[in-house]
Coordinates of C-alpha atoms in Angstrom, one line a residue:
Chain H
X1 CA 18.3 1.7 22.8
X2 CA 17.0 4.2 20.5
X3 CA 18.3 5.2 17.9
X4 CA 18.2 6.4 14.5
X5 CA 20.3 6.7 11.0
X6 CA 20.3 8.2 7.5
X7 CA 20.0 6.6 4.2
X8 CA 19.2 7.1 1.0
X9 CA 15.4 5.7 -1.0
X10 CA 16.4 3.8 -3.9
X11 CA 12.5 2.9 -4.9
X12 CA 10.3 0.1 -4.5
X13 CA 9.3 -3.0 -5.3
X14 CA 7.1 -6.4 -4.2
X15 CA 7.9 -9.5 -2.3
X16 CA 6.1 -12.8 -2.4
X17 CA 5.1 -14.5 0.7
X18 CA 4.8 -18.4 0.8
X19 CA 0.8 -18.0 0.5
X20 CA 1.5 -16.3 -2.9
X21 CA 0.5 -12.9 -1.0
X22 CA 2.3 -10.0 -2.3
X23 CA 3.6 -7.4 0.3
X24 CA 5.2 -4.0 -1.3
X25 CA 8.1 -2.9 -0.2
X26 CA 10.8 0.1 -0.4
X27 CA 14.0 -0.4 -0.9
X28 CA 16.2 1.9 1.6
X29 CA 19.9 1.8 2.0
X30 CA 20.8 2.9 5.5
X31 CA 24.1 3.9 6.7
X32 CA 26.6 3.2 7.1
X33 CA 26.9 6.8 9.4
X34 CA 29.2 7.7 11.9
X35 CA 29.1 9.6 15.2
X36 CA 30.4 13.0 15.0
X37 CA 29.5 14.2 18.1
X38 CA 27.9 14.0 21.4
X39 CA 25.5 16.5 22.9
X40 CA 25.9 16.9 26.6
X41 CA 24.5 18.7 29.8
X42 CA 27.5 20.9 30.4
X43 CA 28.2 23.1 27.5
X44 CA 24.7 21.7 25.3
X45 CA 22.2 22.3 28.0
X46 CA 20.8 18.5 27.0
X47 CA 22.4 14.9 25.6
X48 CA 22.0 13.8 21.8
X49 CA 24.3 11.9 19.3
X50 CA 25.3 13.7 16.1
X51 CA 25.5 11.3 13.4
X52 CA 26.8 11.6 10.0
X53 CA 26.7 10.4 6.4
X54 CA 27.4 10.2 3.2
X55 CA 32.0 10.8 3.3
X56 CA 33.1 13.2 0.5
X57 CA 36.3 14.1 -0.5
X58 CA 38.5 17.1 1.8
X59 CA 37.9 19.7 -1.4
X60 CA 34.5 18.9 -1.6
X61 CA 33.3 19.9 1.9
X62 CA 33.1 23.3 3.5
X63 CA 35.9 24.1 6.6
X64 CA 33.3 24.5 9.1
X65 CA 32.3 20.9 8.2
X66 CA 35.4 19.2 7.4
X67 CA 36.9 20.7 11.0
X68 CA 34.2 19.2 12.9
X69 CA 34.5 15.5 11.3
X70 CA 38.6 15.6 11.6
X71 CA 37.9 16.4 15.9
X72 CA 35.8 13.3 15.8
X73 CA 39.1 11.6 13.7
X74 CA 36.7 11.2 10.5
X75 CA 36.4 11.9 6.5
X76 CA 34.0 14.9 6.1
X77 CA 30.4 13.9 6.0
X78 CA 28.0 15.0 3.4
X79 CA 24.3 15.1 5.5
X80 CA 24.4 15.6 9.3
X81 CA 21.7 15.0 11.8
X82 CA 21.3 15.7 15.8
X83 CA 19.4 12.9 17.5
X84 CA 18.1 13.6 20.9
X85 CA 18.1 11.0 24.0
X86 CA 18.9 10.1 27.3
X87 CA 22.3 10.4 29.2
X88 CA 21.8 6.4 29.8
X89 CA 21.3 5.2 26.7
X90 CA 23.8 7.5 24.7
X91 CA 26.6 5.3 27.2
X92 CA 27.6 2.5 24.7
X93 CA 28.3 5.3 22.0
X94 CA 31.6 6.8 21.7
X95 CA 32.8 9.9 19.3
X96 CA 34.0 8.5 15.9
X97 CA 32.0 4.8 15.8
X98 CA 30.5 3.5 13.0
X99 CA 26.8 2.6 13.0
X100 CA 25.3 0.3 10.5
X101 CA 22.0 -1.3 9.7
X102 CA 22.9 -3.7 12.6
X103 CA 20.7 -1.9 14.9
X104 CA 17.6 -2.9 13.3
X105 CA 15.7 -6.1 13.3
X106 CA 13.2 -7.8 11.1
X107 CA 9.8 -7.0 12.2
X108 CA 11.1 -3.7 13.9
X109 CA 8.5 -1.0 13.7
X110 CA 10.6 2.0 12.5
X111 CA 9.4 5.9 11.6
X112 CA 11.4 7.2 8.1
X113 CA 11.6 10.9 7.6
X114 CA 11.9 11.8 4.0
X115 CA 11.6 15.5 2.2
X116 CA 8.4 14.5 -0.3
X117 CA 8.1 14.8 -3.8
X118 CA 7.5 18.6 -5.0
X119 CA 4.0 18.9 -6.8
X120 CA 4.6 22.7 -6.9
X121 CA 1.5 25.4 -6.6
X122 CA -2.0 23.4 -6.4
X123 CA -5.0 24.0 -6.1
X124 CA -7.8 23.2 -3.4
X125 CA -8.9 19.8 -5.2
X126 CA -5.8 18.2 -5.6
X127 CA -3.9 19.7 -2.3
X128 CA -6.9 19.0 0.2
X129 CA -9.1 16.5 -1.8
X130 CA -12.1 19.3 -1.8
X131 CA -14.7 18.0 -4.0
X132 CA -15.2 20.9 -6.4
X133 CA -17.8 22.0 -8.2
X134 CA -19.6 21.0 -11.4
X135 CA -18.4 21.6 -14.3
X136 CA -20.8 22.5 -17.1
X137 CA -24.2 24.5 -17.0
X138 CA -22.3 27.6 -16.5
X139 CA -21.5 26.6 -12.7
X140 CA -18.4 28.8 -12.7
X141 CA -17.2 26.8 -9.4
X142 CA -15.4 24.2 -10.8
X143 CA -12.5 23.7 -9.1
X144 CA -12.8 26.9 -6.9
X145 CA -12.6 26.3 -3.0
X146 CA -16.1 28.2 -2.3
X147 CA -16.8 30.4 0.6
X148 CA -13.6 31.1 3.1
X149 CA -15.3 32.1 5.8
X150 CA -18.6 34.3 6.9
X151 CA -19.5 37.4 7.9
X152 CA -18.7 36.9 12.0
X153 CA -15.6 36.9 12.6
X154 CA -14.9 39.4 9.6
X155 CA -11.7 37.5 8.9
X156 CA -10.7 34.4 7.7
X157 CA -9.9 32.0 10.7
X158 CA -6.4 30.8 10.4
X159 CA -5.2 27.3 9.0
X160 CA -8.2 28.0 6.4
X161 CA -7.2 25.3 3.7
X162 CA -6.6 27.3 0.6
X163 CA -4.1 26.4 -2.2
X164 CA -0.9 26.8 -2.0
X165 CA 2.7 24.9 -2.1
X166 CA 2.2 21.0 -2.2
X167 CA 5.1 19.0 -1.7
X168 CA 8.6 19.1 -1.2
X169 CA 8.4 19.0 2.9
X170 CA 9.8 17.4 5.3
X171 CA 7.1 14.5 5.6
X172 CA 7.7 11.4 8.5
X173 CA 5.5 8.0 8.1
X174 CA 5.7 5.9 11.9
X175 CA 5.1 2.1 12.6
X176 CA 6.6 1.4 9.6
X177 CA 7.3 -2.4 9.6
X178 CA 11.4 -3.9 8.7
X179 CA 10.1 -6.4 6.7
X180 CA 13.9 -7.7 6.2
X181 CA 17.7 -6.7 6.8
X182 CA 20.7 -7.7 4.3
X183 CA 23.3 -6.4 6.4
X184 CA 26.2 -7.2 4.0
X185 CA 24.7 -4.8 1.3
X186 CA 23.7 -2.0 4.0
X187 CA 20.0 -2.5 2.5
X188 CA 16.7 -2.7 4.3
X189 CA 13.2 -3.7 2.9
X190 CA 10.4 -1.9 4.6
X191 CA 6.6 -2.5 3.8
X192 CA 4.8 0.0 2.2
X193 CA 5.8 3.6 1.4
X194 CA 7.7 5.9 2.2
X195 CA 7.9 9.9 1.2
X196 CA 10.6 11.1 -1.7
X197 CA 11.7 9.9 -4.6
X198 CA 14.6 7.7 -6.0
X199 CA 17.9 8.5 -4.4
X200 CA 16.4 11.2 -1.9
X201 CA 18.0 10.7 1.6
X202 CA 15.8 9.7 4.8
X203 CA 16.0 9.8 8.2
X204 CA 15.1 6.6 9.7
X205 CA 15.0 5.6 13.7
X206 CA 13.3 2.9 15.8
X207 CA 9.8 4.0 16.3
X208 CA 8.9 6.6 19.0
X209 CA 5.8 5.4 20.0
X210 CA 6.3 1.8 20.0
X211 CA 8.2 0.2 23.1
X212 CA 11.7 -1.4 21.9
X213 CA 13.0 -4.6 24.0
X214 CA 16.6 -4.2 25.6
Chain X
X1 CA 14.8 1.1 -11.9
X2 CA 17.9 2.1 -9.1
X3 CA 20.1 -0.9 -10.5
X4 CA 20.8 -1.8 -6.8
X5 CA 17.2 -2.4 -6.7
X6 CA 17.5 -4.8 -9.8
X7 CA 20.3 -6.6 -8.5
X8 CA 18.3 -7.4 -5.4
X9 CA 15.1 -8.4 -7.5
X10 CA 17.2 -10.7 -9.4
X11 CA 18.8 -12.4 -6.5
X12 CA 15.0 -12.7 -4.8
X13 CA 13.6 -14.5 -8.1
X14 CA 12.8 -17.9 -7.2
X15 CA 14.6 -20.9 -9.5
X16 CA 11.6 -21.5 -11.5
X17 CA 11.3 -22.7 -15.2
X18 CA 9.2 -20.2 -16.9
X19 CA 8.8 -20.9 -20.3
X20 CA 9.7 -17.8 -22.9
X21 CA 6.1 -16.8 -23.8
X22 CA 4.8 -13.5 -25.9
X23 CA 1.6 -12.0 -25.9
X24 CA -0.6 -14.3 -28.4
X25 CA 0.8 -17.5 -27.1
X26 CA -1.6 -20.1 -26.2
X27 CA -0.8 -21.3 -22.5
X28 CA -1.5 -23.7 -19.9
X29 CA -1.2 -22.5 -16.2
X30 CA -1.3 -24.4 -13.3
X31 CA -2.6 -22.4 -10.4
X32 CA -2.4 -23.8 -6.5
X33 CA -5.7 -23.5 -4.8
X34 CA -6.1 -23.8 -1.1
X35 CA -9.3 -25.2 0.1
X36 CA -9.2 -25.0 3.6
X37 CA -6.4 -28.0 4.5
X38 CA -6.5 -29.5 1.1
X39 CA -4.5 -27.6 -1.9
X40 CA -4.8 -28.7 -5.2
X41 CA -3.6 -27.4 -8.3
X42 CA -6.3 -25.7 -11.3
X43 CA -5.5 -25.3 -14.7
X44 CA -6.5 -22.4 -16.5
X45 CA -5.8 -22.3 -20.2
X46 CA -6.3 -19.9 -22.6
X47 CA -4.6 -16.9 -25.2
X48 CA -2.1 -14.6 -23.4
X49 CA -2.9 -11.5 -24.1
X50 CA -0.7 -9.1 -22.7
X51 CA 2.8 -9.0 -20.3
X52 CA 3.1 -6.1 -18.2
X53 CA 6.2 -4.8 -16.0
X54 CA 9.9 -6.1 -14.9
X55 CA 11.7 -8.2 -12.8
X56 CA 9.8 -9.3 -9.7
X57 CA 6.8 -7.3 -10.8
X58 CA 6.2 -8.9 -14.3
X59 CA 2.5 -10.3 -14.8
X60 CA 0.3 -11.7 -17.9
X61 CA -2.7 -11.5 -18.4
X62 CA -4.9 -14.7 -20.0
X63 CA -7.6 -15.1 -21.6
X64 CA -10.1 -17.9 -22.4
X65 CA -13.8 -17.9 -23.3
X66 CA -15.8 -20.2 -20.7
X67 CA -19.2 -21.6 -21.7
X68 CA -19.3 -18.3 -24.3
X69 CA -18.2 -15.7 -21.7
X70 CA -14.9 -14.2 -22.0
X71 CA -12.9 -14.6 -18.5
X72 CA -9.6 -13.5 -17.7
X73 CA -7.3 -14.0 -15.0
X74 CA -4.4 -11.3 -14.6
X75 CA -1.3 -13.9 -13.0
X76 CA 2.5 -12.4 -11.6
X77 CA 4.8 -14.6 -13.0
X78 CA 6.7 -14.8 -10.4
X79 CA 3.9 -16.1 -7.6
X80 CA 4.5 -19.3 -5.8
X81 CA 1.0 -19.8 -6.6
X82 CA 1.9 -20.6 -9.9
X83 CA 3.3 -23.7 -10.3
X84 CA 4.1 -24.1 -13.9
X85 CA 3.4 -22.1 -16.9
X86 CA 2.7 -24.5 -20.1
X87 CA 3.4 -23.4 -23.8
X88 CA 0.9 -25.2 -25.7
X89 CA 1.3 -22.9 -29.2
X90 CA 2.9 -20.5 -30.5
X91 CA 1.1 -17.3 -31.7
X92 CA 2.7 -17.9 -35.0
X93 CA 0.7 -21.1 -35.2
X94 CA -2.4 -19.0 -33.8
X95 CA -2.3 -16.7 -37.1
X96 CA -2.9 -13.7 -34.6
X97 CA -1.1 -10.2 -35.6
X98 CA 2.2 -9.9 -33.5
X99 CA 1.2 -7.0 -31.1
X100 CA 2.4 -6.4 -27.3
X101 CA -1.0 -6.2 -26.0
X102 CA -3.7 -8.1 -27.5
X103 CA -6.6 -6.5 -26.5
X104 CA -8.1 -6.4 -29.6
X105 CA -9.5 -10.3 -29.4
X106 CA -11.9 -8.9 -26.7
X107 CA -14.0 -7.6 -29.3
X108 CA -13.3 -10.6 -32.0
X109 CA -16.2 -12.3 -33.0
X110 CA -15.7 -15.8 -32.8

């Protein structure tokens, strides 16, 4: 089964293995979430589990929101997400469950969505890594992105890397490794890095394009 | 540092004595080396010179001067490599200026 569930980044840190090799790892605490809701052929047009987490108090949520946990007999949720799959392996999962870090294993590969860490309006050497120019001698190309384009086609070909907005989108990392599971505490290390900061919530499922064992 | 991060670092820390050691202290560390099957354990002494980081992540740094070279060996703390950290005397003892980071013996004449 596939599946997926959101948690919050809570930062990182480093773990010592027996060799005296250190490994870095984030710290994530996943779930626990809840199903709202199950996607289905007949009035959706295709399956998916709705999944939610994060409860908040009654006053706190909107009506729309706190309706649609209370049909699925739940607290309203803070952060909802859809996640797509098949008919057969959605069969286990019933409206209302609760979903912990249970469903994933040391040595897992996993994929964690996160929204990355806003660096604002940037320029063409920090948002692309373009070399720049030098900067004395009266070069005048310093940080400048050079020529855009040339004079056939007269028009700058689209997806032209220019400056622009660096940051603060949604960003997903695969084949991430579960380097382990404390399933009392609902938290997870994985190895290496993942995008956002402290506290930011992430999305994170079994890894699509690696094949997971029955 | 999230404290639920802390609290986890904390519980990882292995039972190890470490000695309470500041920057100027002169210490004895006893490194495991693996050569091929055999391990054996190195000592390197010399003048700590600076502790960097917390929790799981602290390290020191060391420094000795070896046949008239200065070498030194950046160790974490908290390593299974390490297999005991030595105080052999005190910076008071050493007459060094109390400071956090000791860089300034690099360029001491001795």
């Amino acid at each position: 089964m596939r599946m997926g569930l959101l948690g919050k980044k809570l930062g990182m840190t480093q773990v010592f293995e027996e060799n005296g090799r250190v490994i870095p790892v984030t710290v994530l605490e996943v779930g626990p979430c809840f199903v709202t809701y199950k996607k289905n052929k007949e009035s959706d047009g295709y399956f998916g589990v709705q999944i939610g987490y994060h409860a908040i108090s009654e006053k706190k949520a909107t009506k729309a929101i706190a309706g649609h946990c209370k049909k699925a007999g739940l607290a309203p949720l803070k952060y909802i997400k859809e996640i797509r799959m098949e008919e057969t392996d959605a069969e286990g999962i019933t409206i209302g469950q609760e979903m912990n870090i249970s469903i994933f294993k040391e040595g897992q590969f996993i994929d964690v969505t996160g929204i990355s860490r806003g660096k604002g309006f940037q320029g063409v050497v920090k948002r692309h890594g373009f070399k720049g120019g030098p900067a004395t001698r009266g070069s005048m190309q310093h940080r400048k992105p050079g020529s855009i384009g040339g004079g056939n086609p007269q028009r700058v070909i689209k997806g032209r890397k220019m400056a622009g907005q660096m940051g603060n989108k949604k960003v997903t990392v695969q084949n991430l490794i579960v380097y382990r599971v404390f399933p009392e505490k609902n938290l997870m290390f994985v190895k290496g890095a993942v995008p956002g900061g402290e506290n930011s919530i992430v999305f994170v499922r079994h890894a699509v394009k690696k094949q997971v064992e029955k | 540092m999230h404290p639920k991060v802390a609290a986890i670092e904390s519980e990882l820390k292995p039972n190890k004595e470490i000695p309470e050691f500041f920057p100027g202290d002169e210490l004895e560390v006893h490194i495991k080396v693996q050569e091929g099957e055999k391990t054996r354990t190195q000592v390197f002494t010399g003048t700590c010179i600076a502790k960097k980081g917390t929790g799981l992540r602290e390290t020191f740094t060391v420094r000795k001067i070896s046949y008239g070279e200065g070498v030194e060996r950046i160790f974490p703390v908290y390593s299974p490599n390490i297999v005991r950290i030595k105080l052999l005397k005190s910076r008071k003892d050493n007459r060094l200026a109390p400071r956090a980071k000791m860089y300034y013996l690099r360029k001491k004449k001795t």
